[in-house]
Coordinates of C-alpha atoms in Angstrom, one line a residue:
Chain A
M46 CA 107.9 -13.9 -103.6
A47 CA 106.6 -16.0 -106.4
T48 CA 109.4 -15.1 -108.8
L49 CA 112.0 -15.9 -106.2
H50 CA 110.5 -19.2 -105.6
E51 CA 110.4 -19.9 -109.4
L52 CA 114.1 -18.8 -109.9
T53 CA 115.2 -21.0 -107.0
R54 CA 113.3 -24.1 -108.5
Q55 CA 114.8 -23.1 -111.8
G56 CA 118.2 -23.0 -110.0
A57 CA 117.6 -26.4 -108.5
L58 CA 116.6 -27.8 -111.8
H59 CA 119.7 -26.4 -113.6
V60 CA 122.0 -28.0 -110.9
S61 CA 120.3 -31.3 -111.0
D62 CA 120.7 -31.3 -114.9
V63 CA 124.3 -30.7 -114.6
K64 CA 124.8 -33.4 -111.9
R65 CA 122.5 -36.0 -113.3
H66 CA 125.3 -38.5 -113.4
K67 CA 125.6 -38.1 -109.7
G68 CA 122.4 -40.1 -109.0
L69 CA 124.6 -42.4 -107.0
R70 CA 125.0 -39.6 -104.4
A71 CA 121.3 -39.4 -104.0
H72 CA 121.0 -43.1 -103.3
V73 CA 123.8 -42.8 -100.7
L74 CA 121.8 -40.0 -98.9
L75 CA 118.8 -41.9 -99.0
L76 CA 120.3 -45.2 -97.9
P77 CA 119.7 -44.8 -94.2
A78 CA 115.9 -44.0 -94.8
Y79 CA 115.8 -47.0 -97.2
L80 CA 117.3 -49.3 -94.6
W81 CA 115.2 -48.0 -91.6
L82 CA 112.0 -47.9 -93.5
G83 CA 112.6 -51.1 -95.1
L84 CA 113.5 -53.1 -92.1
F85 CA 111.1 -51.5 -89.5
F86 CA 108.2 -50.4 -91.6
L87 CA 107.8 -52.3 -94.9
F88 CA 109.1 -55.6 -93.6
P89 CA 106.8 -55.7 -90.6
L90 CA 103.9 -54.9 -92.7
L91 CA 104.7 -57.8 -95.0
I92 CA 104.8 -60.1 -92.0
V93 CA 101.2 -58.9 -91.2
V94 CA 100.1 -59.6 -94.8
Y95 CA 101.8 -63.0 -94.6
Y96 CA 99.9 -63.9 -91.4
S97 CA 96.7 -62.9 -92.7
F98 CA 96.8 -65.7 -95.3
T99 CA 98.3 -68.4 -93.4
E100 CA 96.6 -71.3 -91.2
R101 CA 96.8 -71.0 -87.6
T102 CA 97.8 -73.8 -85.3
P103 CA 95.9 -74.4 -82.0
L104 CA 98.9 -72.7 -80.2
G105 CA 98.6 -69.6 -82.5
D106 CA 101.5 -70.1 -84.7
S107 CA 101.4 -69.7 -88.4
I108 CA 102.0 -72.5 -90.8
P109 CA 102.7 -71.8 -94.3
V110 CA 99.6 -73.1 -95.8
F111 CA 97.6 -70.5 -97.8
T112 CA 94.1 -69.9 -96.6
L113 CA 91.4 -67.2 -96.8
E114 CA 89.3 -68.3 -93.7
H115 CA 90.6 -65.2 -91.7
Y116 CA 89.1 -62.9 -94.3
A117 CA 85.9 -65.1 -94.6
R118 CA 85.6 -64.7 -90.9
L119 CA 85.4 -60.9 -91.2
W120 CA 82.1 -61.4 -93.0
D121 CA 80.6 -63.1 -89.8
P122 CA 77.8 -60.8 -88.7
L123 CA 79.5 -60.3 -85.5
Y124 CA 82.5 -58.8 -87.2
A125 CA 80.9 -57.3 -90.3
R126 CA 79.0 -55.1 -87.8
I127 CA 82.2 -53.8 -86.4
L128 CA 83.5 -53.0 -89.7
W129 CA 80.2 -51.3 -90.8
R130 CA 80.0 -49.3 -87.5
S131 CA 83.7 -48.1 -88.1
L132 CA 82.9 -47.0 -91.6
W133 CA 79.7 -45.1 -90.8
L134 CA 81.1 -43.5 -87.6
A135 CA 84.1 -42.2 -89.8
V136 CA 81.8 -40.9 -92.5
A137 CA 79.4 -39.2 -90.0
T138 CA 82.5 -37.7 -88.2
T139 CA 83.8 -36.4 -91.4
L140 CA 80.4 -34.8 -92.5
I141 CA 79.7 -33.3 -89.1
T142 CA 83.1 -31.8 -88.7
I143 CA 82.8 -30.1 -92.2
L144 CA 79.5 -28.7 -91.3
L145 CA 80.8 -27.3 -88.0
A146 CA 84.2 -26.2 -89.2
Y147 CA 83.3 -24.4 -92.4
P148 CA 81.3 -21.4 -91.0
F149 CA 83.8 -21.2 -88.1
A150 CA 86.8 -21.1 -90.4
Y151 CA 85.0 -18.5 -92.5
A152 CA 84.2 -16.3 -89.6
L153 CA 87.8 -16.8 -88.4
A154 CA 89.3 -15.7 -91.7
R155 CA 87.1 -12.6 -91.7
T156 CA 88.0 -11.4 -88.2
P157 CA 89.5 -8.1 -87.8
K158 CA 93.3 -8.3 -87.6
R159 CA 93.9 -7.4 -84.1
W160 CA 91.7 -10.4 -82.8
K161 CA 92.6 -12.9 -85.5
N162 CA 96.1 -14.1 -84.1
L163 CA 94.8 -14.7 -80.7
L164 CA 91.7 -16.7 -82.1
L165 CA 93.8 -18.6 -84.4
L166 CA 96.1 -19.6 -81.4
L167 CA 93.0 -20.6 -79.5
S168 CA 92.0 -22.8 -82.6
V169 CA 95.5 -24.3 -82.8
I170 CA 95.9 -25.2 -79.2
P171 CA 93.4 -28.2 -79.3
F172 CA 95.2 -29.4 -82.4
W173 CA 98.3 -29.9 -80.4
T174 CA 96.6 -31.3 -77.2
N175 CA 96.9 -34.9 -76.5
F176 CA 94.0 -37.0 -77.8
L177 CA 93.8 -39.1 -74.6
I178 CA 93.4 -35.8 -72.6
R179 CA 90.7 -34.4 -74.7
T180 CA 88.8 -37.8 -74.5
Y181 CA 89.3 -37.9 -70.9
A182 CA 87.6 -34.4 -70.5
W183 CA 84.4 -35.8 -71.9
M184 CA 84.5 -38.8 -69.6
V185 CA 84.5 -36.3 -66.7
I186 CA 81.4 -34.8 -68.0
L187 CA 79.4 -37.8 -69.3
R188 CA 80.1 -40.4 -66.6
S189 CA 77.2 -41.6 -64.6
N190 CA 78.1 -39.4 -61.4
G191 CA 79.8 -36.8 -63.6
L192 CA 79.1 -33.2 -64.2
L193 CA 76.1 -33.4 -66.5
N194 CA 74.2 -36.1 -64.6
T195 CA 74.9 -34.4 -61.3
A196 CA 73.5 -31.1 -62.7
L197 CA 70.5 -32.7 -64.3
M198 CA 69.7 -34.5 -61.1
S199 CA 70.2 -31.5 -58.8
L200 CA 67.8 -29.5 -61.2
G201 CA 65.2 -32.2 -60.8
V202 CA 65.1 -33.0 -64.5
I203 CA 66.2 -36.6 -64.0
E204 CA 65.8 -39.0 -60.9
Y205 CA 68.5 -41.6 -61.7
P206 CA 71.7 -40.9 -63.7
L207 CA 71.5 -41.5 -67.5
S208 CA 74.1 -43.8 -69.0
L209 CA 75.5 -41.3 -71.3
L210 CA 79.0 -42.8 -71.7
Y211 CA 79.5 -46.1 -73.4
T212 CA 77.0 -45.4 -76.2
P213 CA 77.5 -45.0 -80.0
G214 CA 76.5 -41.3 -79.4
A215 CA 79.2 -40.8 -76.9
V216 CA 81.8 -42.2 -79.3
L217 CA 80.5 -40.0 -82.2
L218 CA 80.7 -37.0 -79.9
G219 CA 84.3 -37.9 -78.8
L220 CA 85.3 -38.4 -82.5
V221 CA 83.6 -35.1 -83.6
Y222 CA 85.3 -33.2 -80.7
G223 CA 88.6 -34.9 -81.3
F224 CA 88.9 -34.2 -85.0
L225 CA 87.2 -30.8 -85.4
P226 CA 90.4 -28.9 -85.1
F227 CA 91.8 -31.0 -87.9
M228 CA 89.1 -29.9 -90.1
I229 CA 89.2 -26.2 -89.0
L230 CA 92.8 -25.5 -90.0
P231 CA 93.0 -26.5 -93.6
I232 CA 89.6 -25.0 -94.4
Y233 CA 90.8 -21.8 -92.7
V234 CA 94.0 -21.7 -94.8
A235 CA 91.9 -22.2 -97.9
I236 CA 89.4 -19.4 -97.1
E237 CA 92.4 -17.0 -95.9
R238 CA 93.9 -17.6 -99.5
L239 CA 90.6 -16.7 -101.2
E240 CA 91.0 -13.5 -103.3
P241 CA 88.4 -10.9 -102.0
S242 CA 88.3 -9.3 -105.5
L243 CA 86.7 -12.4 -106.9
L244 CA 83.7 -12.2 -104.6
E245 CA 83.5 -8.5 -105.4
A246 CA 83.6 -9.3 -109.0
S247 CA 80.9 -12.0 -108.7
A248 CA 78.6 -9.5 -106.8
D249 CA 79.3 -6.9 -109.4
L250 CA 78.2 -9.2 -112.0
G251 CA 74.9 -9.6 -110.3
A252 CA 75.2 -12.8 -108.2
K253 CA 73.3 -13.1 -105.0
P254 CA 75.4 -13.8 -102.0
W255 CA 74.3 -17.4 -102.0
Q256 CA 75.2 -17.8 -105.7
T257 CA 78.6 -16.3 -105.0
F258 CA 79.2 -18.8 -102.2
L259 CA 78.1 -21.9 -104.1
R260 CA 79.7 -21.0 -107.5
V261 CA 82.9 -19.1 -106.3
T262 CA 83.7 -19.5 -102.6
L263 CA 82.9 -23.1 -102.3
P264 CA 84.7 -24.4 -105.4
L265 CA 87.8 -22.3 -104.6
T266 CA 88.0 -23.6 -100.9
A267 CA 87.2 -27.3 -101.8
P268 CA 90.9 -28.2 -101.6
G269 CA 90.9 -27.1 -98.0
I270 CA 87.8 -29.4 -97.4
A271 CA 89.7 -32.1 -99.3
A272 CA 92.7 -31.9 -97.1
G273 CA 90.6 -31.8 -94.0
V274 CA 88.7 -35.0 -95.1
L275 CA 92.1 -36.7 -95.4
L276 CA 93.1 -35.6 -91.9
V277 CA 89.8 -36.5 -90.3
F278 CA 88.6 -39.7 -92.3
V279 CA 91.7 -41.7 -92.4
P280 CA 92.6 -41.6 -88.8
A281 CA 88.9 -41.8 -87.6
L282 CA 88.6 -45.1 -89.4
G283 CA 91.4 -46.6 -87.4
M284 CA 90.6 -44.9 -84.2
F285 CA 91.1 -47.0 -81.1
V286 CA 91.4 -44.6 -78.1
I287 CA 88.1 -42.9 -78.3
P288 CA 86.0 -46.1 -78.7
D289 CA 88.1 -47.7 -76.0
L290 CA 87.6 -45.0 -73.5
M291 CA 84.2 -43.7 -74.4
G292 CA 82.5 -46.7 -75.9
G293 CA 83.7 -49.3 -73.5
A294 CA 83.3 -52.9 -74.8
K295 CA 80.0 -52.0 -76.3
V296 CA 81.0 -49.8 -79.2
S297 CA 84.1 -51.3 -80.6
L298 CA 85.6 -50.4 -84.0
I299 CA 88.1 -52.1 -86.4
G300 CA 91.0 -50.5 -84.2
N301 CA 89.6 -52.3 -81.0
L302 CA 89.1 -55.5 -83.0
I303 CA 92.7 -55.5 -84.1
Q304 CA 94.0 -54.8 -80.6
N305 CA 91.8 -57.3 -79.0
Q306 CA 93.1 -60.0 -81.5
F307 CA 96.8 -59.1 -81.0
L308 CA 96.8 -58.6 -77.1
G309 CA 93.7 -60.3 -75.8
A310 CA 92.5 -63.3 -77.9
R311 CA 96.0 -63.7 -79.4
N312 CA 94.7 -64.8 -82.7
W313 CA 97.3 -62.8 -84.7
Q314 CA 96.2 -64.2 -88.1
F315 CA 92.7 -63.0 -87.8
G316 CA 94.0 -59.5 -86.4
S317 CA 96.3 -59.4 -89.4
A318 CA 93.5 -60.0 -91.8
A319 CA 91.5 -57.1 -90.2
S320 CA 94.6 -54.7 -90.4
V321 CA 95.1 -55.7 -94.1
V322 CA 91.5 -54.7 -94.7
L323 CA 91.8 -51.6 -92.7
M324 CA 95.0 -50.7 -94.7
A325 CA 93.4 -51.5 -98.0
L326 CA 90.4 -49.3 -97.1
V327 CA 92.6 -46.4 -96.4
I328 CA 94.8 -46.9 -99.3
V329 CA 92.1 -47.6 -101.9
G330 CA 90.2 -44.6 -100.5
L331 CA 93.0 -42.3 -100.9
R332 CA 93.6 -43.3 -104.4
L333 CA 90.0 -42.9 -105.5
Y334 CA 90.1 -39.5 -103.6
K335 CA 93.2 -38.2 -105.2
R336 CA 91.8 -39.0 -108.6
F337 CA 88.5 -37.4 -107.8
F338 CA 89.9 -34.3 -106.5
K339 CA 93.0 -34.3 -108.8
M340 CA 95.1 -33.5 -105.7
E341 CA 98.8 -33.7 -105.7
G342 CA 101.3 -33.6 -103.0
V343 CA 98.8 -34.0 -100.1
F344 CA 100.0 -37.2 -98.6
Chain B
M107 CA 72.6 -2.8 -95.8
T108 CA 74.9 -1.8 -92.8
V109 CA 72.3 -3.2 -90.4
R110 CA 72.2 -6.5 -92.2
R111 CA 76.2 -6.6 -92.2
S112 CA 76.2 -5.9 -88.5
G113 CA 73.6 -8.7 -88.0
I114 CA 75.8 -11.1 -89.9
R115 CA 78.8 -10.1 -87.9
V116 CA 77.0 -10.6 -84.6
A117 CA 75.8 -14.1 -85.7
A118 CA 79.4 -15.0 -86.9
G119 CA 80.7 -13.7 -83.6
A120 CA 77.9 -15.9 -81.7
Y121 CA 78.8 -18.9 -83.8
M122 CA 82.6 -18.6 -83.2
A123 CA 81.9 -18.3 -79.4
L124 CA 79.8 -21.5 -79.4
I125 CA 82.6 -23.6 -81.1
F126 CA 85.3 -22.2 -78.7
L127 CA 83.0 -23.1 -75.9
F128 CA 82.4 -26.6 -77.3
L129 CA 86.3 -26.9 -77.8
Y130 CA 87.3 -25.3 -74.3
L131 CA 84.4 -26.1 -71.9
P132 CA 85.3 -29.8 -71.5
I133 CA 88.9 -28.9 -70.9
G134 CA 87.8 -26.1 -68.4
V135 CA 85.8 -28.7 -66.4
L136 CA 88.8 -31.0 -66.4
V137 CA 91.1 -28.3 -65.2
A138 CA 88.5 -27.2 -62.5
Y139 CA 88.1 -30.6 -61.0
S140 CA 91.8 -31.1 -60.5
F141 CA 91.4 -28.5 -57.7
N142 CA 88.3 -30.0 -56.3
A143 CA 88.5 -31.4 -52.7
S144 CA 86.0 -34.3 -53.3
R145 CA 87.5 -37.4 -54.7
L146 CA 84.4 -39.0 -56.0
Q147 CA 81.7 -36.5 -56.5
A148 CA 81.1 -33.9 -59.2
V149 CA 80.0 -31.6 -56.6
W150 CA 82.4 -28.6 -55.7
T151 CA 83.5 -29.2 -52.0
G152 CA 86.4 -26.8 -51.9
F153 CA 89.9 -25.9 -53.3
T154 CA 92.8 -28.2 -52.7
L155 CA 96.2 -28.9 -54.2
D156 CA 96.2 -32.5 -52.7
W157 CA 96.0 -34.1 -56.0
Y158 CA 99.2 -32.3 -57.4
R159 CA 100.9 -33.2 -54.1
E160 CA 99.9 -36.8 -54.7
L161 CA 101.1 -36.7 -58.5
F162 CA 104.6 -35.3 -57.4
D163 CA 105.1 -38.2 -54.9
D164 CA 104.1 -40.7 -57.6
F165 CA 107.4 -42.5 -58.6
A166 CA 105.8 -44.3 -61.8
I167 CA 104.8 -41.0 -63.2
W168 CA 108.3 -39.5 -62.8
A169 CA 109.6 -42.8 -64.5
A170 CA 107.1 -42.5 -67.3
T171 CA 108.1 -38.9 -68.0
S172 CA 111.9 -39.7 -68.1
N173 CA 111.2 -42.6 -70.5
S174 CA 109.2 -40.5 -72.8
L175 CA 111.9 -37.8 -72.8
V176 CA 114.5 -40.4 -73.7
V177 CA 112.6 -41.8 -76.4
G178 CA 111.6 -38.5 -77.7
V179 CA 114.9 -36.9 -77.9
V180 CA 116.8 -40.0 -79.2
S181 CA 114.1 -40.6 -81.9
A182 CA 114.0 -36.9 -82.9
V183 CA 117.7 -36.7 -83.2
V184 CA 118.2 -40.0 -85.4
S185 CA 115.1 -39.2 -87.6
T186 CA 116.1 -35.6 -88.1
V187 CA 119.6 -36.7 -89.4
I188 CA 118.1 -39.5 -91.6
G189 CA 115.2 -37.3 -92.8
T190 CA 117.2 -34.3 -93.5
M191 CA 119.6 -36.5 -95.7
A192 CA 116.5 -38.0 -97.6
A193 CA 115.0 -34.4 -98.1
F194 CA 118.4 -33.3 -99.7
A195 CA 118.5 -36.2 -102.0
L196 CA 114.9 -35.7 -103.1
H197 CA 115.2 -32.1 -103.6
R198 CA 118.5 -31.9 -105.3
Y199 CA 118.8 -35.0 -107.4
S200 CA 116.6 -36.6 -110.1
F201 CA 117.1 -40.3 -110.3
R202 CA 115.2 -43.5 -111.4
G203 CA 112.4 -44.5 -109.0
K204 CA 112.2 -41.2 -107.2
G205 CA 108.5 -41.0 -107.6
A206 CA 108.2 -44.6 -106.3
F207 CA 110.3 -43.6 -103.3
E208 CA 108.4 -40.5 -102.5
A209 CA 105.0 -42.5 -102.5
F210 CA 106.7 -45.1 -100.1
L211 CA 107.9 -42.3 -97.9
Q212 CA 104.3 -41.1 -97.4
L213 CA 103.0 -44.5 -96.3
P214 CA 104.1 -44.2 -92.7
I215 CA 102.0 -41.0 -92.5
V216 CA 98.8 -42.5 -94.0
I217 CA 98.8 -46.0 -92.7
P218 CA 96.7 -46.2 -89.5
E219 CA 98.8 -46.2 -86.5
I220 CA 97.3 -49.3 -85.0
V221 CA 98.4 -51.2 -88.2
M222 CA 101.9 -49.9 -87.8
G223 CA 101.9 -50.8 -84.0
V224 CA 100.7 -54.4 -84.5
A225 CA 103.1 -55.0 -87.5
L226 CA 106.1 -53.8 -85.4
L227 CA 105.0 -56.1 -82.5
A228 CA 104.7 -59.1 -84.9
F229 CA 108.2 -58.1 -86.2
Y230 CA 109.8 -58.0 -82.8
V231 CA 108.2 -61.2 -81.7
L232 CA 109.4 -62.8 -85.0
I233 CA 113.0 -61.8 -84.6
E234 CA 112.8 -62.5 -80.7
M235 CA 113.7 -59.1 -79.8
P236 CA 112.7 -58.3 -76.1
L237 CA 110.4 -55.2 -75.9
G238 CA 111.8 -52.3 -74.1
L239 CA 112.5 -48.6 -74.6
H240 CA 114.7 -49.3 -77.6
T241 CA 111.8 -51.0 -79.3
V242 CA 109.7 -48.0 -78.9
T243 CA 112.5 -45.7 -80.2
I244 CA 113.1 -47.7 -83.2
A245 CA 109.3 -47.5 -84.0
H246 CA 109.3 -43.7 -83.4
I247 CA 112.3 -43.1 -85.7
A248 CA 110.5 -45.1 -88.3
F249 CA 107.3 -42.8 -88.4
N250 CA 109.3 -39.7 -87.9
I251 CA 111.5 -40.0 -90.8
S252 CA 108.6 -39.5 -93.1
F253 CA 107.5 -36.3 -91.1
V254 CA 110.9 -35.0 -90.9
T255 CA 111.7 -35.4 -94.6
V256 CA 108.3 -33.7 -95.6
V257 CA 108.9 -30.8 -93.2
V258 CA 112.5 -30.2 -94.2
R259 CA 111.8 -30.5 -97.9
A260 CA 109.2 -28.0 -97.8
R261 CA 111.9 -25.4 -96.4
L262 CA 114.5 -26.5 -98.9
Y263 CA 112.3 -24.9 -101.8
S264 CA 113.4 -21.5 -100.7
F265 CA 117.1 -22.6 -100.4
D266 CA 119.4 -20.8 -103.1
F267 CA 121.8 -23.7 -104.2
T268 CA 123.8 -21.0 -106.2
L269 CA 125.2 -20.1 -102.8
E270 CA 126.8 -23.5 -102.6
E271 CA 128.4 -23.0 -106.1
A272 CA 129.7 -19.6 -105.2
A273 CA 131.3 -21.1 -102.1
M274 CA 132.9 -23.7 -104.0
D275 CA 134.1 -21.3 -106.7
L276 CA 135.7 -19.3 -104.0
G277 CA 137.8 -22.4 -102.9
A278 CA 135.8 -24.1 -100.1
N279 CA 135.7 -27.7 -100.3
R280 CA 132.5 -29.9 -100.0
W281 CA 132.7 -30.2 -96.3
Q282 CA 133.4 -26.6 -95.6
T283 CA 130.6 -25.7 -97.9
F284 CA 128.1 -27.9 -96.2
F285 CA 129.0 -26.9 -92.6
R286 CA 129.5 -23.2 -93.2
I287 CA 127.0 -22.3 -95.9
T288 CA 124.3 -25.0 -96.4
L289 CA 123.7 -26.1 -92.8
P290 CA 123.3 -22.6 -91.4
L291 CA 121.1 -21.7 -94.1
I292 CA 118.8 -24.7 -93.7
A293 CA 119.0 -24.8 -89.9
P294 CA 115.4 -23.2 -89.3
G295 CA 114.0 -26.0 -91.5
V296 CA 115.9 -28.8 -89.6
A297 CA 114.9 -27.3 -86.3
A298 CA 111.3 -27.4 -87.4
G299 CA 111.6 -31.0 -88.4
F300 CA 113.1 -31.9 -85.0
L301 CA 110.5 -30.2 -83.1
I302 CA 107.7 -32.0 -85.0
A303 CA 109.5 -35.3 -84.5
L304 CA 109.9 -34.5 -80.8
T305 CA 106.3 -33.6 -80.4
L306 CA 104.9 -36.7 -82.3
S307 CA 107.0 -38.9 -80.1
L308 CA 106.0 -37.4 -76.9
D309 CA 102.4 -37.5 -78.0
D310 CA 102.4 -41.0 -79.4
F311 CA 100.3 -43.5 -77.4
I312 CA 99.2 -46.2 -79.9
I313 CA 102.4 -47.3 -81.3
A314 CA 104.1 -47.1 -77.9
F315 CA 101.3 -49.4 -76.6
F316 CA 102.3 -52.2 -78.8
T317 CA 105.9 -51.9 -78.8
A318 CA 106.9 -51.1 -75.2
G319 CA 107.9 -53.7 -72.7
A320 CA 106.5 -54.1 -69.2
G321 CA 109.2 -51.9 -67.6
S322 CA 109.2 -49.1 -70.1
T323 CA 105.9 -47.4 -69.8
T324 CA 105.9 -44.0 -71.6
L325 CA 103.9 -40.9 -70.2
P326 CA 100.9 -41.3 -72.6
M327 CA 100.9 -45.0 -71.8
Q328 CA 100.8 -44.2 -67.9
V329 CA 98.0 -41.7 -68.5
Y330 CA 96.0 -44.1 -70.5
S331 CA 96.3 -46.9 -67.8
M332 CA 95.1 -44.4 -65.2
M333 CA 92.1 -43.3 -67.3
R334 CA 91.0 -46.8 -67.9
F335 CA 91.0 -47.2 -64.3
G336 CA 88.4 -44.5 -63.9
V337 CA 88.1 -40.7 -63.5
T338 CA 90.1 -39.5 -60.6
P339 CA 91.3 -36.1 -59.5
K340 CA 94.8 -37.2 -59.9
V341 CA 94.4 -37.8 -63.7
N342 CA 92.7 -34.5 -63.8
A343 CA 95.8 -32.9 -62.2
L344 CA 98.3 -34.6 -64.5
S345 CA 96.1 -33.7 -67.7
T346 CA 96.3 -30.2 -66.5
L347 CA 99.9 -30.1 -66.0
I348 CA 100.5 -31.7 -69.6
L349 CA 98.0 -29.0 -71.1
L350 CA 100.0 -26.2 -69.4
V351 CA 103.2 -27.5 -71.0
V352 CA 101.5 -27.8 -74.5
V353 CA 99.8 -24.4 -74.2
T354 CA 103.0 -22.8 -73.2
I355 CA 104.9 -24.3 -76.1
A356 CA 102.3 -23.5 -78.6
A357 CA 102.1 -19.8 -77.5
V358 CA 106.0 -19.5 -77.7
A359 CA 106.0 -21.1 -81.2
Q360 CA 103.2 -18.7 -82.3
F361 CA 105.2 -15.8 -80.6
I362 CA 108.4 -16.8 -82.7
V363 CA 106.6 -17.2 -85.9
Q364 CA 104.8 -13.7 -85.5
G365 CA 107.9 -12.0 -84.5
R366 CA 109.8 -13.3 -87.5
N367 CA 107.0 -12.4 -89.9
G368 CA 106.9 -9.0 -88.4
K369 CA 110.6 -8.4 -89.2
Q370 CA 110.2 -9.9 -92.8
V371 CA 107.3 -7.6 -94.0
P372 CA 109.4 -4.4 -94.2
E373 CA 112.2 -6.2 -95.9
E374 CA 110.0 -7.3 -98.7
E375 CA 108.2 -4.0 -99.2

């Protein structure tokens, strides 16, 4: 398999060497993608960057005068708290999903073959299920006259319904629930690829199980964790649906701030500044991350 | 030793069961309540299909479903064509600025969806384009191009380009070679790209939320506005139906993948 792969790649290399002067053809094939992404992706982003640095008229229009006031406003304690909350919730979500997913993925990878496909399918289904529906499922359980409160009251544990929904805890629960499948799959793939003979070798050479885990298993499966972190941390940072549905107005994150500035308060300049900061956090984070893990090709 | 092993196995099984319970219990509750006769309470008062009947009579949901399908199919077709062309160019040719373009191509995947949503909204307002289904479709094509390119390109690694040369040596022209050799061989990769694009489009709420006009609600937008209104058995019923479709598709996809692997194993050995 590997040799065939190598040969194909060499073949491709050979073809491309011969046809190097046909770079023009490559650009013709890429032209629709250039145009579409240039016009409907890059240009809109540049508009947002532009708005974030321009002064706002009382009517909400941008006038081409450079200002940093929208960025300065993000340091206002009211908004700084939202940024800080987004950051720690995203970090907490990432750490909790790693802790929950790793042992699960490990056990899944070691499951006897006849069960494995079924269990794998069961792990993949939530991955494909709409975020809105998965968030709503928790609303059904946590709302004031929901399943949990009704059960606790009928058991006599509590007299009045607890306000479980619209709290930071509910948002964290929603985030962990929403993103757990995104952490399980890449870690599972990494553990599945792990060569069992390496673990046997480690044991034969006298390592205790925990030593083997820390010094062989964990380093070799780190790329899986790294890929999972990308799939969880980045979208959790910009998450808008879960805090909106499970946090209400009380627990808003950067995503809710941006949405509110664009659709509610209609201060596009300030909303743009928040968008640029979010984008910068993601891109700088990814760069550092790639350097740290020396990853290539994963986004 | 064996006692300890089996102990570990039991612990591992119990832990897996707990995680599956965490993943599926909320969904199970959601599905169960779609059949509960009581509209307001969490107490079970009897089995009913009323909420499903109400759902089928709801014109807005049918309209939203058809909007989603139109946007999904159109955006998947266009982005599959554009993305496949780009994947070909990136796989086959080396040219100046290739690395920069590849990095650029990954941006729509990593940029938070909400930023892409507000940016497109700002763009449409600036060029004074009225919002409608076309604006959602344009936006979905934009983010789908990147995903299709990545998926198709991954499949191109196993494509043997010497077959093209052989066809041309035997007298086929460029078009004949493409349609009779290249396309049939890369078809599974292109189909995978199309399915990913279709799924992402049908699933998208955030970008549609910012780029759809008043009369062009997609299904996820409809679901969201019903959920914001509160927990009702009708939303449970709608969610259950969507889940059913997703589970069926996932199971069929898994079945196809397994079937194909089963066939390939003896060939390789």
